[in-house]
Each structure stands twice: as structure tokens, then as C-alpha cells.
PDB file of C-alpha atoms in Angstrom:
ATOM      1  CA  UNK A 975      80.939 134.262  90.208  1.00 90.00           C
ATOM      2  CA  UNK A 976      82.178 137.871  90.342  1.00 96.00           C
ATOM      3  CA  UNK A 977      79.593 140.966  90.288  1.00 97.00           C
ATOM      4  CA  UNK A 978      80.214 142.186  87.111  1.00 98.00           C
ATOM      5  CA  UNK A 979      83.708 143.297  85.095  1.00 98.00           C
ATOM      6  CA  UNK A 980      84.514 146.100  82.648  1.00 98.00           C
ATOM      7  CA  UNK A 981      85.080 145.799  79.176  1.00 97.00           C
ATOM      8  CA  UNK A 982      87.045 148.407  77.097  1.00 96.00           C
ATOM      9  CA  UNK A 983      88.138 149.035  73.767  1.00 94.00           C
ATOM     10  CA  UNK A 984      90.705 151.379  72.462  1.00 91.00           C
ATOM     11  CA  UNK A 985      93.869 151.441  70.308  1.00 89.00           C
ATOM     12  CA  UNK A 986      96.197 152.832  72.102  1.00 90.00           C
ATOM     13  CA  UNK A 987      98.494 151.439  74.578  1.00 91.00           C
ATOM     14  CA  UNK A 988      99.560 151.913  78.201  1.00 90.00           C
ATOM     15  CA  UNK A 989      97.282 154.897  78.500  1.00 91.00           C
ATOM     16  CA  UNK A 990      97.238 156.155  82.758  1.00 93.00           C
ATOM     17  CA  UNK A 991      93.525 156.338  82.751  1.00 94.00           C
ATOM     18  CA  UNK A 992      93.772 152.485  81.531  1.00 95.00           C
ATOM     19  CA  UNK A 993      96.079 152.034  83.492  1.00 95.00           C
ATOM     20  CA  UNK A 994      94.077 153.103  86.739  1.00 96.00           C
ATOM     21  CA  UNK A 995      90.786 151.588  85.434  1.00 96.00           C
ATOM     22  CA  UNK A 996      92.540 148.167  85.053  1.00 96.00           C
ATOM     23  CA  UNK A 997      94.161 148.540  88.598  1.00 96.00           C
ATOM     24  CA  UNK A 998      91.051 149.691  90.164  1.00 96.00           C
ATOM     25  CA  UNK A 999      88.751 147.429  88.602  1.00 97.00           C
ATOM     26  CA  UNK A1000      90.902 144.458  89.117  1.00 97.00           C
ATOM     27  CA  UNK A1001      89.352 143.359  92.741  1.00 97.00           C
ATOM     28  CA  UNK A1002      87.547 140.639  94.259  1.00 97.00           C
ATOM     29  CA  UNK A1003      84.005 141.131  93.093  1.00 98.00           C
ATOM     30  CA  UNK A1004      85.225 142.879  89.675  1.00 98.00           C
ATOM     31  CA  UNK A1005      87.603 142.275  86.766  1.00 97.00           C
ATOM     32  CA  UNK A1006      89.033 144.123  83.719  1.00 98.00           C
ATOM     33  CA  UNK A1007      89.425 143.096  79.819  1.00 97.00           C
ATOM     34  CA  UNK A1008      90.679 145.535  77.334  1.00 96.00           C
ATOM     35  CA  UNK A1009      90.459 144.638  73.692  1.00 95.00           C
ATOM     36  CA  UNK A1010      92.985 146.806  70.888  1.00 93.00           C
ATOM     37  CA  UNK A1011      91.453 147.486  67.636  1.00 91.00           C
ATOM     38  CA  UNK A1012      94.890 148.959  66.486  1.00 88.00           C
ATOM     39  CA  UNK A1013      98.199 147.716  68.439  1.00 86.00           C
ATOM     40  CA  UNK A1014      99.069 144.012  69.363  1.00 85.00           C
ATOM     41  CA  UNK A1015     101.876 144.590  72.023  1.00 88.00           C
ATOM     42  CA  UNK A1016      99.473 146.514  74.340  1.00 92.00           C
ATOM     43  CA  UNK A1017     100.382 144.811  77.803  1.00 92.00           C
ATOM     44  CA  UNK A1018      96.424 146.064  79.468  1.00 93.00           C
ATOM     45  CA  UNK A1019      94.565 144.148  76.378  1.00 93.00           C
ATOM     46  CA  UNK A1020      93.961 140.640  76.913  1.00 93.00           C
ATOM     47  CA  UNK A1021      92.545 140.718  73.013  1.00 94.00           C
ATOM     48  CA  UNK A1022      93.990 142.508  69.671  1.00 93.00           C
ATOM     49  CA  UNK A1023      91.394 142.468  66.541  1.00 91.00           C
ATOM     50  CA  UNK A1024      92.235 145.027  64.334  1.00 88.00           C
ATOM     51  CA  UNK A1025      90.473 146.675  61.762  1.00 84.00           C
ATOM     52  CA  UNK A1026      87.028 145.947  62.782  1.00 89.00           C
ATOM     53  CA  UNK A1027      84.149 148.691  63.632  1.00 88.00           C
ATOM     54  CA  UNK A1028      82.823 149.934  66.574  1.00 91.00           C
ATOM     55  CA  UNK A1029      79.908 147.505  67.324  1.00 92.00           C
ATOM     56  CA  UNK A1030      82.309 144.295  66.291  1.00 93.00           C
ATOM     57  CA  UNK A1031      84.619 145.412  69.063  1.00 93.00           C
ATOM     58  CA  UNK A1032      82.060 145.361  72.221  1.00 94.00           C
ATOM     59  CA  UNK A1033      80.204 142.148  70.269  1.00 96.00           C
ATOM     60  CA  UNK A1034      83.999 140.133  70.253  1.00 95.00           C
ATOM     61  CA  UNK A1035      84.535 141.401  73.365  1.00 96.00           C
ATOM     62  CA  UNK A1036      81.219 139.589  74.945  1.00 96.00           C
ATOM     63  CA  UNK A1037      81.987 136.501  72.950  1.00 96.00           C
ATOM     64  CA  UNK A1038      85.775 136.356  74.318  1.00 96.00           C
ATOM     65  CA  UNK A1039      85.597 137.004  78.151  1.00 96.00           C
ATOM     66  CA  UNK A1040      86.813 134.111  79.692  1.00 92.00           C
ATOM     67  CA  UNK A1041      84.370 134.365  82.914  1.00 93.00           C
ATOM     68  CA  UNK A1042      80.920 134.464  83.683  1.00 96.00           C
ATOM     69  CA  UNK A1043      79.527 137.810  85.584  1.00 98.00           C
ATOM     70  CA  UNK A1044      76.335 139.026  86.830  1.00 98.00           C
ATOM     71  CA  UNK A1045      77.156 142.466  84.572  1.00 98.00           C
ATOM     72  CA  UNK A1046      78.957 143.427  81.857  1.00 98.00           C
ATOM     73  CA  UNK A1047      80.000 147.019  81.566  1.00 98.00           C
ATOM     74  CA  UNK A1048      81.122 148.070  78.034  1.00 97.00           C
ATOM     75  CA  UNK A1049      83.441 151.437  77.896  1.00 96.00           C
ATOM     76  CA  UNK A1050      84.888 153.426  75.580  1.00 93.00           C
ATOM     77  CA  UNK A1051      88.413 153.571  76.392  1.00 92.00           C
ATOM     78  CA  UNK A1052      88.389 157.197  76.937  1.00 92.00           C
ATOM     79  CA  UNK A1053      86.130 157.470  79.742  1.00 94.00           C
ATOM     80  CA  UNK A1054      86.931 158.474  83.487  1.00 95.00           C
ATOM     81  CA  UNK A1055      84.758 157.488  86.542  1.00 96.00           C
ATOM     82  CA  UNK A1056      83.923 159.303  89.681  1.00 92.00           C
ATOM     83  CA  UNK A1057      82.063 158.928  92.518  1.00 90.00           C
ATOM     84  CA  UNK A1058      82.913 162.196  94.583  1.00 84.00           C
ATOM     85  CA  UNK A1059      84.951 160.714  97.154  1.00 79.00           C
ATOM     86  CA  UNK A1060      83.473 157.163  97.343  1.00 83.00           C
ATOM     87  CA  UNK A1061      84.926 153.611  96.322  1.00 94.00           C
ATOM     88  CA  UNK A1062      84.083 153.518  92.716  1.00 96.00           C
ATOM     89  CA  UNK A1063      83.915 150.253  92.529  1.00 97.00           C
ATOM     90  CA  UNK A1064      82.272 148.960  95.633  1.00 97.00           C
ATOM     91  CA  UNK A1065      79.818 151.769  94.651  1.00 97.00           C
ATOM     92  CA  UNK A1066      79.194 150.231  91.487  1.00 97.00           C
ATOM     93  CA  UNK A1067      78.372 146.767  93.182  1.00 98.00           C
ATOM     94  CA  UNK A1068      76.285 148.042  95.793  1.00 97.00           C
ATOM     95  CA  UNK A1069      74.245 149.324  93.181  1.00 97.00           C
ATOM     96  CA  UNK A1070      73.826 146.574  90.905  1.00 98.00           C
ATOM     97  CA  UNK A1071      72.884 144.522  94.016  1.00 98.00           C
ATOM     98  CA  UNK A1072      70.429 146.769  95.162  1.00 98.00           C
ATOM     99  CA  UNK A1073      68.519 147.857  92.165  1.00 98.00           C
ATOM    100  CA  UNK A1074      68.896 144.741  89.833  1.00 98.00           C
ATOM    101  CA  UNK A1075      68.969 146.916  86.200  1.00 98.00           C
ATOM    102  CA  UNK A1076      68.321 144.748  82.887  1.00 98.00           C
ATOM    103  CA  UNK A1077      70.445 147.701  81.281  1.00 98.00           C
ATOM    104  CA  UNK A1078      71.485 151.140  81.808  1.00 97.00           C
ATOM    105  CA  UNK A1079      74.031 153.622  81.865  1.00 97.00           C
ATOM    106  CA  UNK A1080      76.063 156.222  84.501  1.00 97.00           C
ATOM    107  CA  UNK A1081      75.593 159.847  85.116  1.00 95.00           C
ATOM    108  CA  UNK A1082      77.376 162.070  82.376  1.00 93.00           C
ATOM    109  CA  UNK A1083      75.963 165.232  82.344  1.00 91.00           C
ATOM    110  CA  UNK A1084      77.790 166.183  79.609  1.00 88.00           C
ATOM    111  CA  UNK A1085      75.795 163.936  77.591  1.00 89.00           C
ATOM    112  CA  UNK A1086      73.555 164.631  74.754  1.00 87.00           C
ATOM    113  CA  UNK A1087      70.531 163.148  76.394  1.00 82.00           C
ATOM    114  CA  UNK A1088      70.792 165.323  79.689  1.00 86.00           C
ATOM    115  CA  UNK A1089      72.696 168.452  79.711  1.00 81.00           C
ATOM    116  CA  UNK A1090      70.091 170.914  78.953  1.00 81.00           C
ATOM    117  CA  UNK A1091      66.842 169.098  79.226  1.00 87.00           C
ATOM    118  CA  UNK A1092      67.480 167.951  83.200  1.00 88.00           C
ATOM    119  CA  UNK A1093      67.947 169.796  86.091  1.00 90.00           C
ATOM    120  CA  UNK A1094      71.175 168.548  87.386  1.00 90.00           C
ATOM    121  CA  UNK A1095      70.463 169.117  91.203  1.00 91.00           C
ATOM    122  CA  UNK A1096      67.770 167.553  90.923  1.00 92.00           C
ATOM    123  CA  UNK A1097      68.601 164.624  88.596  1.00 92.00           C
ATOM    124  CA  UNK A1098      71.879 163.526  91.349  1.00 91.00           C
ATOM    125  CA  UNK A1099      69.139 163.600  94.153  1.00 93.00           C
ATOM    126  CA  UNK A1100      68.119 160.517  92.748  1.00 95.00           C
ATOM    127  CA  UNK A1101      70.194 157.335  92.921  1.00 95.00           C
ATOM    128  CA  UNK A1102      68.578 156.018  89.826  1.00 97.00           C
ATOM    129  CA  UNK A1103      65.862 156.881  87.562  1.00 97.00           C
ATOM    130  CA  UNK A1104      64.355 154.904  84.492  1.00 97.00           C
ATOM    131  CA  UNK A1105      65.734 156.068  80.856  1.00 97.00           C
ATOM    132  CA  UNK A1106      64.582 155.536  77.476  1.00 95.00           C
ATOM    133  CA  UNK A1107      67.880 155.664  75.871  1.00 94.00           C
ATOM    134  CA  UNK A1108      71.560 157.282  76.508  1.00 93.00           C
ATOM    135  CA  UNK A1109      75.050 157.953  74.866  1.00 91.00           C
ATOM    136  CA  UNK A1110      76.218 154.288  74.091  1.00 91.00           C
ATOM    137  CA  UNK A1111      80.043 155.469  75.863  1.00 92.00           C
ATOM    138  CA  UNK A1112      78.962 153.372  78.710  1.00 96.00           C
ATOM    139  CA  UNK A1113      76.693 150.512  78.514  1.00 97.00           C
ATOM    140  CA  UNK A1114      75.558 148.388  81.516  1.00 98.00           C
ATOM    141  CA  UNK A1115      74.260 144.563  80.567  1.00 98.00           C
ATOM    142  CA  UNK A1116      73.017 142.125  82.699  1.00 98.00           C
ATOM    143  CA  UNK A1117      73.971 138.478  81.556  1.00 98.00           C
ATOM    144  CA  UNK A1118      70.772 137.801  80.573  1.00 98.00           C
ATOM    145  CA  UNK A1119      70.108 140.737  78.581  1.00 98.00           C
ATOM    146  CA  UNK A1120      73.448 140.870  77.140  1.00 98.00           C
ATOM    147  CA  UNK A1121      72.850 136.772  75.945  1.00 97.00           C
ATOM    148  CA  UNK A1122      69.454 137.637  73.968  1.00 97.00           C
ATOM    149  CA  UNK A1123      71.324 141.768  72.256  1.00 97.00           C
ATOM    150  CA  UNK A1124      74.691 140.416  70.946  1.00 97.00           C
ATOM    151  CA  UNK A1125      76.320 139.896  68.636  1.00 96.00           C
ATOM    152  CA  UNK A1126      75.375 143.023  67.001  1.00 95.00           C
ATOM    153  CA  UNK A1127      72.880 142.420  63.833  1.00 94.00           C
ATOM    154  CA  UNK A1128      74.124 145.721  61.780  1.00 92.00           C
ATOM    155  CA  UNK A1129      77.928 146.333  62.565  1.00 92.00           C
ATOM    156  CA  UNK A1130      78.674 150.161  62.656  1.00 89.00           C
ATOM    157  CA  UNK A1131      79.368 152.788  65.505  1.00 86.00           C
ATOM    158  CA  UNK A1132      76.853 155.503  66.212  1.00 86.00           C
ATOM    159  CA  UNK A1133      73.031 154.003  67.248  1.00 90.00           C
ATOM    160  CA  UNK A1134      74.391 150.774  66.641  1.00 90.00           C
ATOM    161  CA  UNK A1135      73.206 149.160  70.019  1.00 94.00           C
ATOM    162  CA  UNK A1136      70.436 151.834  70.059  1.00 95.00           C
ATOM    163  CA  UNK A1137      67.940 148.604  69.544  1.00 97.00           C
ATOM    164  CA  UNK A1138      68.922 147.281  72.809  1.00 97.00           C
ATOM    165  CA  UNK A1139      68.007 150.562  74.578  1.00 96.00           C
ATOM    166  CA  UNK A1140      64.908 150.351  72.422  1.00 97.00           C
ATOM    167  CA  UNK A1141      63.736 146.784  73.335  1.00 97.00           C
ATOM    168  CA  UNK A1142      64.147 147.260  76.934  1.00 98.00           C
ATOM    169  CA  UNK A1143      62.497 150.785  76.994  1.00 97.00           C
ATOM    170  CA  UNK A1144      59.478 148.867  74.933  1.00 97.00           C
ATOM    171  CA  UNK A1145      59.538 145.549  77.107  1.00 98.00           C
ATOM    172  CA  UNK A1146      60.725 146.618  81.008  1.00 98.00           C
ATOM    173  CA  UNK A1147      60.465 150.394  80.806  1.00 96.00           C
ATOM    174  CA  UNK A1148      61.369 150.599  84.723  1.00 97.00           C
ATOM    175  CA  UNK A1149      64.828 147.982  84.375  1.00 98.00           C
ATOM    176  CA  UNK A1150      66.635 150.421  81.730  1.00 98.00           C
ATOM    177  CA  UNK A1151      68.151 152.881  84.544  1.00 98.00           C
ATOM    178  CA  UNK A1152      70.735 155.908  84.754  1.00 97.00           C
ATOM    179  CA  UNK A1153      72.865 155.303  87.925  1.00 97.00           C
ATOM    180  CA  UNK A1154      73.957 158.210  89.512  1.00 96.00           C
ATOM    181  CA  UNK A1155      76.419 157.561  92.501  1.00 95.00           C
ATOM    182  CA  UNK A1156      78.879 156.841  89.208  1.00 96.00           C
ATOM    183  CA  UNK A1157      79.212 159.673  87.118  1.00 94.00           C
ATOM    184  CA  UNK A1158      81.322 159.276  84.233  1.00 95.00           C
ATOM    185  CA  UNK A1159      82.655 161.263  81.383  1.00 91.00           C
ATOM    186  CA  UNK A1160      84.571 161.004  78.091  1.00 87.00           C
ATOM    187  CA  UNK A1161      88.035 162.867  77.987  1.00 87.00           C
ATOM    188  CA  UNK A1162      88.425 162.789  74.044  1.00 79.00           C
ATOM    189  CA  UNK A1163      86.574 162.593  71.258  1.00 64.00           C
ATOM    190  CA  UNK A1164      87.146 159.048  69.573  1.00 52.00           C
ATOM    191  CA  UNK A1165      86.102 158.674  65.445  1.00 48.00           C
ATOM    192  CA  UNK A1166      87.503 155.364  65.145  1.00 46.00           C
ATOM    193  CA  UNK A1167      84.546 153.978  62.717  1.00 41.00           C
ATOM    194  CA  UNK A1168      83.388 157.293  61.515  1.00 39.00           C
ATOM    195  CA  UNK A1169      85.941 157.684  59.012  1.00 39.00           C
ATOM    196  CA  UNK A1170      85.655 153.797  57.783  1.00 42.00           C
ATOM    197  CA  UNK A1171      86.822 153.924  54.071  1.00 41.00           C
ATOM    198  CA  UNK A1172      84.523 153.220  51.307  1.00 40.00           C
ATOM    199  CA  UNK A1173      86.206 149.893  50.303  1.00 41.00           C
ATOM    200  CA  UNK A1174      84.759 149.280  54.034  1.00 58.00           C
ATOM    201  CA  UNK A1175      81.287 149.892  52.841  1.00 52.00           C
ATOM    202  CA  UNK A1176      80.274 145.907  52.995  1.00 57.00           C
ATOM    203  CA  UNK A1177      81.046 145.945  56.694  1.00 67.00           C
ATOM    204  CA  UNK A1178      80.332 149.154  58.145  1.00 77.00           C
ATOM    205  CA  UNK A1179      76.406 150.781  58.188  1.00 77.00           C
ATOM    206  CA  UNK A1180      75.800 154.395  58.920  1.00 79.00           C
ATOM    207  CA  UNK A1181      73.781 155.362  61.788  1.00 81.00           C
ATOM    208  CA  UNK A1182      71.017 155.859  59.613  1.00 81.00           C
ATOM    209  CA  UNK A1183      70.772 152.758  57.656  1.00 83.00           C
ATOM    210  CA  UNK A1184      71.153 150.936  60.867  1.00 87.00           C
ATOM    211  CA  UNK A1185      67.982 152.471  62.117  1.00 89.00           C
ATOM    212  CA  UNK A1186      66.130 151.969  58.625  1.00 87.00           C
ATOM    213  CA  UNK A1187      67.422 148.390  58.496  1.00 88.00           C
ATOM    214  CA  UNK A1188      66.664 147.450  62.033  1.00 92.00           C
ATOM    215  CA  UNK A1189      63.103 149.043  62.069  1.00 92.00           C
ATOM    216  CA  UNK A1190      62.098 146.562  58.542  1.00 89.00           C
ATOM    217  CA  UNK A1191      62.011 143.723  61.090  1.00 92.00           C
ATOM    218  CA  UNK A1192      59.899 145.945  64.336  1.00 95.00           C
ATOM    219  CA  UNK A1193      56.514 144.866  64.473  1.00 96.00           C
ATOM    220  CA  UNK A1194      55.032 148.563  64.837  1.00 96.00           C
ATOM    221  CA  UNK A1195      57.810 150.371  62.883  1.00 94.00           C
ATOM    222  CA  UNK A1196      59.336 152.307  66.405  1.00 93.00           C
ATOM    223  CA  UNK A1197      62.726 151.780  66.274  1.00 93.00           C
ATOM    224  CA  UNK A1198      63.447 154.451  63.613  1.00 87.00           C
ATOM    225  CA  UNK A1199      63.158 157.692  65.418  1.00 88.00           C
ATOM    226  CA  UNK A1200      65.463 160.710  65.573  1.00 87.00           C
ATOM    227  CA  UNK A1201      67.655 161.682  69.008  1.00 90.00           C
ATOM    228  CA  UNK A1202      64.898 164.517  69.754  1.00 91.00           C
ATOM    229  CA  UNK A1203      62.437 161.060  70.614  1.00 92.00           C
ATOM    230  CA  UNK A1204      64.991 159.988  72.895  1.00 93.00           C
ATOM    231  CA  UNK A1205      65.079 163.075  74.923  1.00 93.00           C
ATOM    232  CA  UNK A1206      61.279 163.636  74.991  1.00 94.00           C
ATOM    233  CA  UNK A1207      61.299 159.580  76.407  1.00 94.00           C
ATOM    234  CA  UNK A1208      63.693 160.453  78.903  1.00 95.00           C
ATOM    235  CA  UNK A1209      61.802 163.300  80.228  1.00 95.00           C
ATOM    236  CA  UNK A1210      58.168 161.479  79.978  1.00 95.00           C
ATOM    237  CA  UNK A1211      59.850 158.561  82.694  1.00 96.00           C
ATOM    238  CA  UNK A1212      62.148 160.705  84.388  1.00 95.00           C
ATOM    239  CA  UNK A1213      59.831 160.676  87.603  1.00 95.00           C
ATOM    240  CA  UNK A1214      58.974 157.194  87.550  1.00 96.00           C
ATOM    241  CA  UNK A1215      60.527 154.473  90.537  1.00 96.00           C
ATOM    242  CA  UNK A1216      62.667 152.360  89.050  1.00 97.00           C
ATOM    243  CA  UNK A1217      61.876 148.709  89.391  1.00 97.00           C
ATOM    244  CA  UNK A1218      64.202 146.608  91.932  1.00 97.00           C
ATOM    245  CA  UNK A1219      62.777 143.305  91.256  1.00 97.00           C
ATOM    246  CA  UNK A1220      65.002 140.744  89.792  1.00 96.00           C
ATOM    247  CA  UNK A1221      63.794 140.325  86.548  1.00 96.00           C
ATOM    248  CA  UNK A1222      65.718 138.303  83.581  1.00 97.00           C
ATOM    249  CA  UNK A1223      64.629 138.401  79.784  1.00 97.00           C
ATOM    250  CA  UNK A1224      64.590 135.681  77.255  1.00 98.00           C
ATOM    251  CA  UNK A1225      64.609 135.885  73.012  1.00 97.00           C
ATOM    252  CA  UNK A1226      61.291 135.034  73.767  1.00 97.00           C
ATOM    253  CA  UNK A1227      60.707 138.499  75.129  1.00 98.00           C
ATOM    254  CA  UNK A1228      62.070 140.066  72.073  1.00 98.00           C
ATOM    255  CA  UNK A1229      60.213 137.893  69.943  1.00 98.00           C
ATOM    256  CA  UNK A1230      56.908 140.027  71.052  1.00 98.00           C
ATOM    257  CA  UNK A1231      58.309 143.347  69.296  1.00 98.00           C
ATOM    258  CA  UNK A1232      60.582 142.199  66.738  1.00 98.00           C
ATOM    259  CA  UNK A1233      61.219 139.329  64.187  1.00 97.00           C
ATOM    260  CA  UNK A1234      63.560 137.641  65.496  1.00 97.00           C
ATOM    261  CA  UNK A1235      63.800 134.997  62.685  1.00 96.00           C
ATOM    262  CA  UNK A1236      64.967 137.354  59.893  1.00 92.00           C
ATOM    263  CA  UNK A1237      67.910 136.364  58.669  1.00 88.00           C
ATOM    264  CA  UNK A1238      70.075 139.175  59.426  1.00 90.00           C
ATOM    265  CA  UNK A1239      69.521 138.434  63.407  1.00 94.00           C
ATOM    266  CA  UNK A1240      69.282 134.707  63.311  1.00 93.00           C
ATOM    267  CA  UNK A1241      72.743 134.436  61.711  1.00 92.00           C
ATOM    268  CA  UNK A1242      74.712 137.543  63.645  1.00 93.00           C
ATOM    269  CA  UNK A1243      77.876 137.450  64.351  1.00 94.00           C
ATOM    270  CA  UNK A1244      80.360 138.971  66.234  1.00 94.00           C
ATOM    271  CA  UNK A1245      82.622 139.679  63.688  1.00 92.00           C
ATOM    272  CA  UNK A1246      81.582 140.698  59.865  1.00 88.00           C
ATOM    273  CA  UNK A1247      82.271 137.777  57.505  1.00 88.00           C
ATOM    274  CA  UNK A1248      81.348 137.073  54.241  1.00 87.00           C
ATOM    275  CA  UNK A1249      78.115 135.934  54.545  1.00 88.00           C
ATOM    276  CA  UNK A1250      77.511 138.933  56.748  1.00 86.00           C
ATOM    277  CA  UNK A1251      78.306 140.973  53.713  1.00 86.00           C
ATOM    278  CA  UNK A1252      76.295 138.784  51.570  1.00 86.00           C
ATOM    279  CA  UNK A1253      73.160 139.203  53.660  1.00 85.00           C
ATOM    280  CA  UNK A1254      73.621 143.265  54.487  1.00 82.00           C
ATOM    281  CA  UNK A1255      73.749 143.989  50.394  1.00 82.00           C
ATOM    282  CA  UNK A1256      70.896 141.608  50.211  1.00 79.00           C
ATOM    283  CA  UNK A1257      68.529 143.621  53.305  1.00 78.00           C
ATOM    284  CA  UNK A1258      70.265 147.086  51.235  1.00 78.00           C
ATOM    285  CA  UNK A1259      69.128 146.244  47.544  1.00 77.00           C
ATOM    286  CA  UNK A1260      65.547 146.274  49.469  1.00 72.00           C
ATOM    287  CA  UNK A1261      65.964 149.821  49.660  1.00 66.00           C
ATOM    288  CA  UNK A1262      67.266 150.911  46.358  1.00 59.00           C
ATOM    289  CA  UNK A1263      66.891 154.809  46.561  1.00 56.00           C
ATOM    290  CA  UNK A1264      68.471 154.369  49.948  1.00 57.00           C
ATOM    291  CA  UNK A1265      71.507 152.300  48.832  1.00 56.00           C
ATOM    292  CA  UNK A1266      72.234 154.429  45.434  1.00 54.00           C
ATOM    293  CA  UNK A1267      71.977 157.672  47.755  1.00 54.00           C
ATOM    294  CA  UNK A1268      74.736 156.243  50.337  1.00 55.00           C
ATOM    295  CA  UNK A1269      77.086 154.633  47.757  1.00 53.00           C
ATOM    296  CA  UNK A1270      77.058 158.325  45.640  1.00 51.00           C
ATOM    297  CA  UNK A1271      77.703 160.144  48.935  1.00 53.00           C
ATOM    298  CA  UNK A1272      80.517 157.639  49.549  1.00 49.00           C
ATOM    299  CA  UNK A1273      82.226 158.057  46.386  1.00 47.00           C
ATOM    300  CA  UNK A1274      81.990 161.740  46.373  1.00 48.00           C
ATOM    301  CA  UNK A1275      83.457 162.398  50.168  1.00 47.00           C
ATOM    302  CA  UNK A1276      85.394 158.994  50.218  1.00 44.00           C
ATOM    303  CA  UNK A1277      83.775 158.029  53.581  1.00 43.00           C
ATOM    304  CA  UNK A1278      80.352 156.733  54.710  1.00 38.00           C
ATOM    305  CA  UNK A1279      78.840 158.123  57.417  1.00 34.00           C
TER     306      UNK A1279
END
């Protein structure tokens, strides 16, 4: 079984910084799968779904990969690697083998949860540290972890895998890590389901309705908390060791700090059908003032988000 592979999503076609990522990724510890929300003749994607949000794109893409891996590494399709000088992806497998994350992310100081609250010096001193939660751009799983997060229980784009980042942060504080021997960095700025069109509404949930609808099912009410939390999380751990061990989580594990039997998460699926819809208007009409506020902003700006 191969280390880990890269999965990216994107709808464009024959891109050069797919291009490279397939070529360089495309060894024998690692592979590459591309999925195209948009285009079916694109030669890098081994998958074309179109019309389907953010969240539904990195959920099919875990449910289609033809191969078992140790890691799965979801990308947006803009993103670039480095590794100032170093084999990116020999670096990448050195690193999963030596510190074993559940979860985690690489180095982008541009980021929202770094640039300005860390010293940068000091933050690429470290190899790794421990993080509460990070842009979702780049998203490392372990197969374990990524069998008990996906599919995706509210299908959207912005903080809708934030529950992952929450659940390990809550259950294995010290396996959630930031690696920093891979920086990476996002050369556009993609607002593929941003703009989803209100006839979308039944399929797509705001960032903020995720995090209401989501939190319902927490046992201590956590999960709804605003970017500023995130931050002040990351900066509480930052000095902590990370945790090496080999460690693998179960449903189980979840089950401690969040229902797991609700019906929205016992029936997820990868892709939004009908009884999807069916149960997301049913977990909406249980916040009225909530749901009337969303569909009026809808109508009058013709998007939601």
C-alpha cells in the first residue's frame, strides 16, 4: 500500500500547476486523482461530477479512489507546494512516517489562522506543532480518520469540514498538526460554491447554518464558535510536542462528543440526494427564525451565502 496520494478538485483543465502536481506526485510511494466539477474532457481528472458543492467534491472524491493509502491529502486545485529546495514529495512521506498525524494541514503563512498572530521565524523552527483548526485549502486525513469524517453531513464550502478539525482538536489535541517542511499556498481565489444559486438552496448550507446545524447534535454545544476561537486555540497549543504515537480513531471515539445517531450523520452521503434534501429542510424548519432569515436574504441578493 502506497504512503498516501493527493486528491484535487478544480474545473478547469490542463492547468501547468496540475500538470506538475500530477507529474510530481505520481511516484512510487504516492499517487494523484483529480476530480472536475465543471469540464468532462479534462485528460488530469480521473472523475467529472458537475454541479455539485464544495464539500460533495472532496466527500466523492474519498468514496471514488480506487486504492487504499495510509493518507489522503485533499487540495484545492489552486494550490502550489514548496519545500525550499527539498523533494516535496519524499518530504511529505518522511513526515507522515515520522510523526503519525490523525489530521492536519501544511505551512501557509498567508493563511488566516497564522499570518499575524505567529511569529514566522519562529513557527518554521518547528517541524510540526499541534493546531486547533486551519484554512480547509489543504487537508491531511489519515485512513482511519478520514473512514469515521466523510461523507460530509451538511454539504456546503466554507467551515464545512470545520467539525473534523473540531473533533480531533476535542478528542487527540496533540494528532491535529501543521507540518512545516511543506509550505503551501493558494495562487487564486476560487468561489466555486459561494455563488450557488438560490434554486440550489436544498443542497448547499452557508457557513453559518452549517455551524448552527452541526453544533444541535454536540454534546456541550462547542462546535459553533467564530474564526477569532480558532486563532486563540492555535495560540493556547502552539508550544505543545506533538504526539508521534500511532494512534487510530473509531466512530466510537466520536460517539463521546457528538450524536452520532442523528439522522442527518447516520444517513450522509457523498453526494446530495433527495432524501438529503428531505432531511436538511427537516433539521432547518427546527430553526424557524433562522430559516425565514436565510431564505429572505436569498431572494433579495439571489445567492446564499
Amino acid at each position: 500500500m502506497k504512503k498516501f496520494c493527493i486528491l484535487e478538485q478544480g474545473g478547469l483543465c490542463n492547468e501547468q500547476i496540475t500538470i506538475e502536481k500530477k507529474n510530481l506526485f505520481t511516484t512510487q510511494f504516492s499517487d494523484f486523482y483529480r476530480l472536475n466539477w465543471r469540464t468532462e474532457n479534462d485528460p488530469y481528472a480521473f472523475i467529472t461530477r458537475k454541479n455539485i458543492t464544495w464539500s460533495e467534491g472532496r466527500s466523492f472524491l474519498y468514496e471514488s479512489v480506487p486504492n487504499n493509502y495510509d493518507y489522503y491529502i485533499f487540495i484545492d486545485d489552486d494550490i502550489v507546494f514548496n519545500s525550499d529546495g527539498e523533494d516535496i514529495a519524499s518530504t511529505i512521506q518522511e513526515l507522515l512516517i515520522e510523526y503519525k498525524p490523525l489530521t492536519g494541514t501544511f505551512f501557509n503563512w498567508e493563511s488566516w489562522g497564522f499570518k499575524g498572530h505567529l511569529n514566522r521565524e519562529v513557527t518554521l523552527a518547528k517541524k510540526a506543532f499541534p493546531i486547533s483548526g486551519y484554512d480547509q485549502q489543504v487537508q491531511i486525513f489519515s485512513k482511519s480518520f478520514a473512514d469515521v469524517m466523510f461523507p460530509v453531513p451538511y454539504h456546503g464550502a466554507r467551515r464545512s469540514m470545520w467539525y473534523s478539525q473540531w473533533a480531533c482538536h476535542k478528542l487527540f489535541p496533540f494528532k491535529q498538526l501543521c507540518l512545516t517542511k511543506i509550505q503551501v499556498k493558494g495562487v487564486r481565489s476560487s468561489k466555486q460554491a459561494s455563488t450557488q444559486n438560490f434554486l440550489n438552496y436544498m443542497t448547499f448550507s452557508p457557513y453559518d447554518e452549517i455551524t448552527l446545524l452541526f453544533n444541535h447534535d454536540v454534546f456541550d454545544k462547542s462546535f459553533n464558535f467564530p474564526k477569532s476561537q480558532v486563532i486563540a486555540n492555535n495560540l493556547a497549543i502552539f508550544d505543545s510536542q506533538p504526539d508521534k504515537t500511532e494512534v487510530q480513531i473509531y466512530l466510537s471515539d466520536l460517539a463521546k462528543i457528538y450524536d452520532i445517531n442523528n439522522l442527518n450523520f447516520k444517513h450522509r452521503t457523498s453526494l446530495a440526494n433527495n432524501s438529503y434534501k428531505r432531511r436538511l429542510l427537516f433539521k432547518r424548519l427546527r430553526h424557524p427564525r433562522y430559516l425565514m432569515r436565510k431564505l429572505y436574504s436569498s431572494v433579495k441578493n439571489n445567492i446564499v451565502n
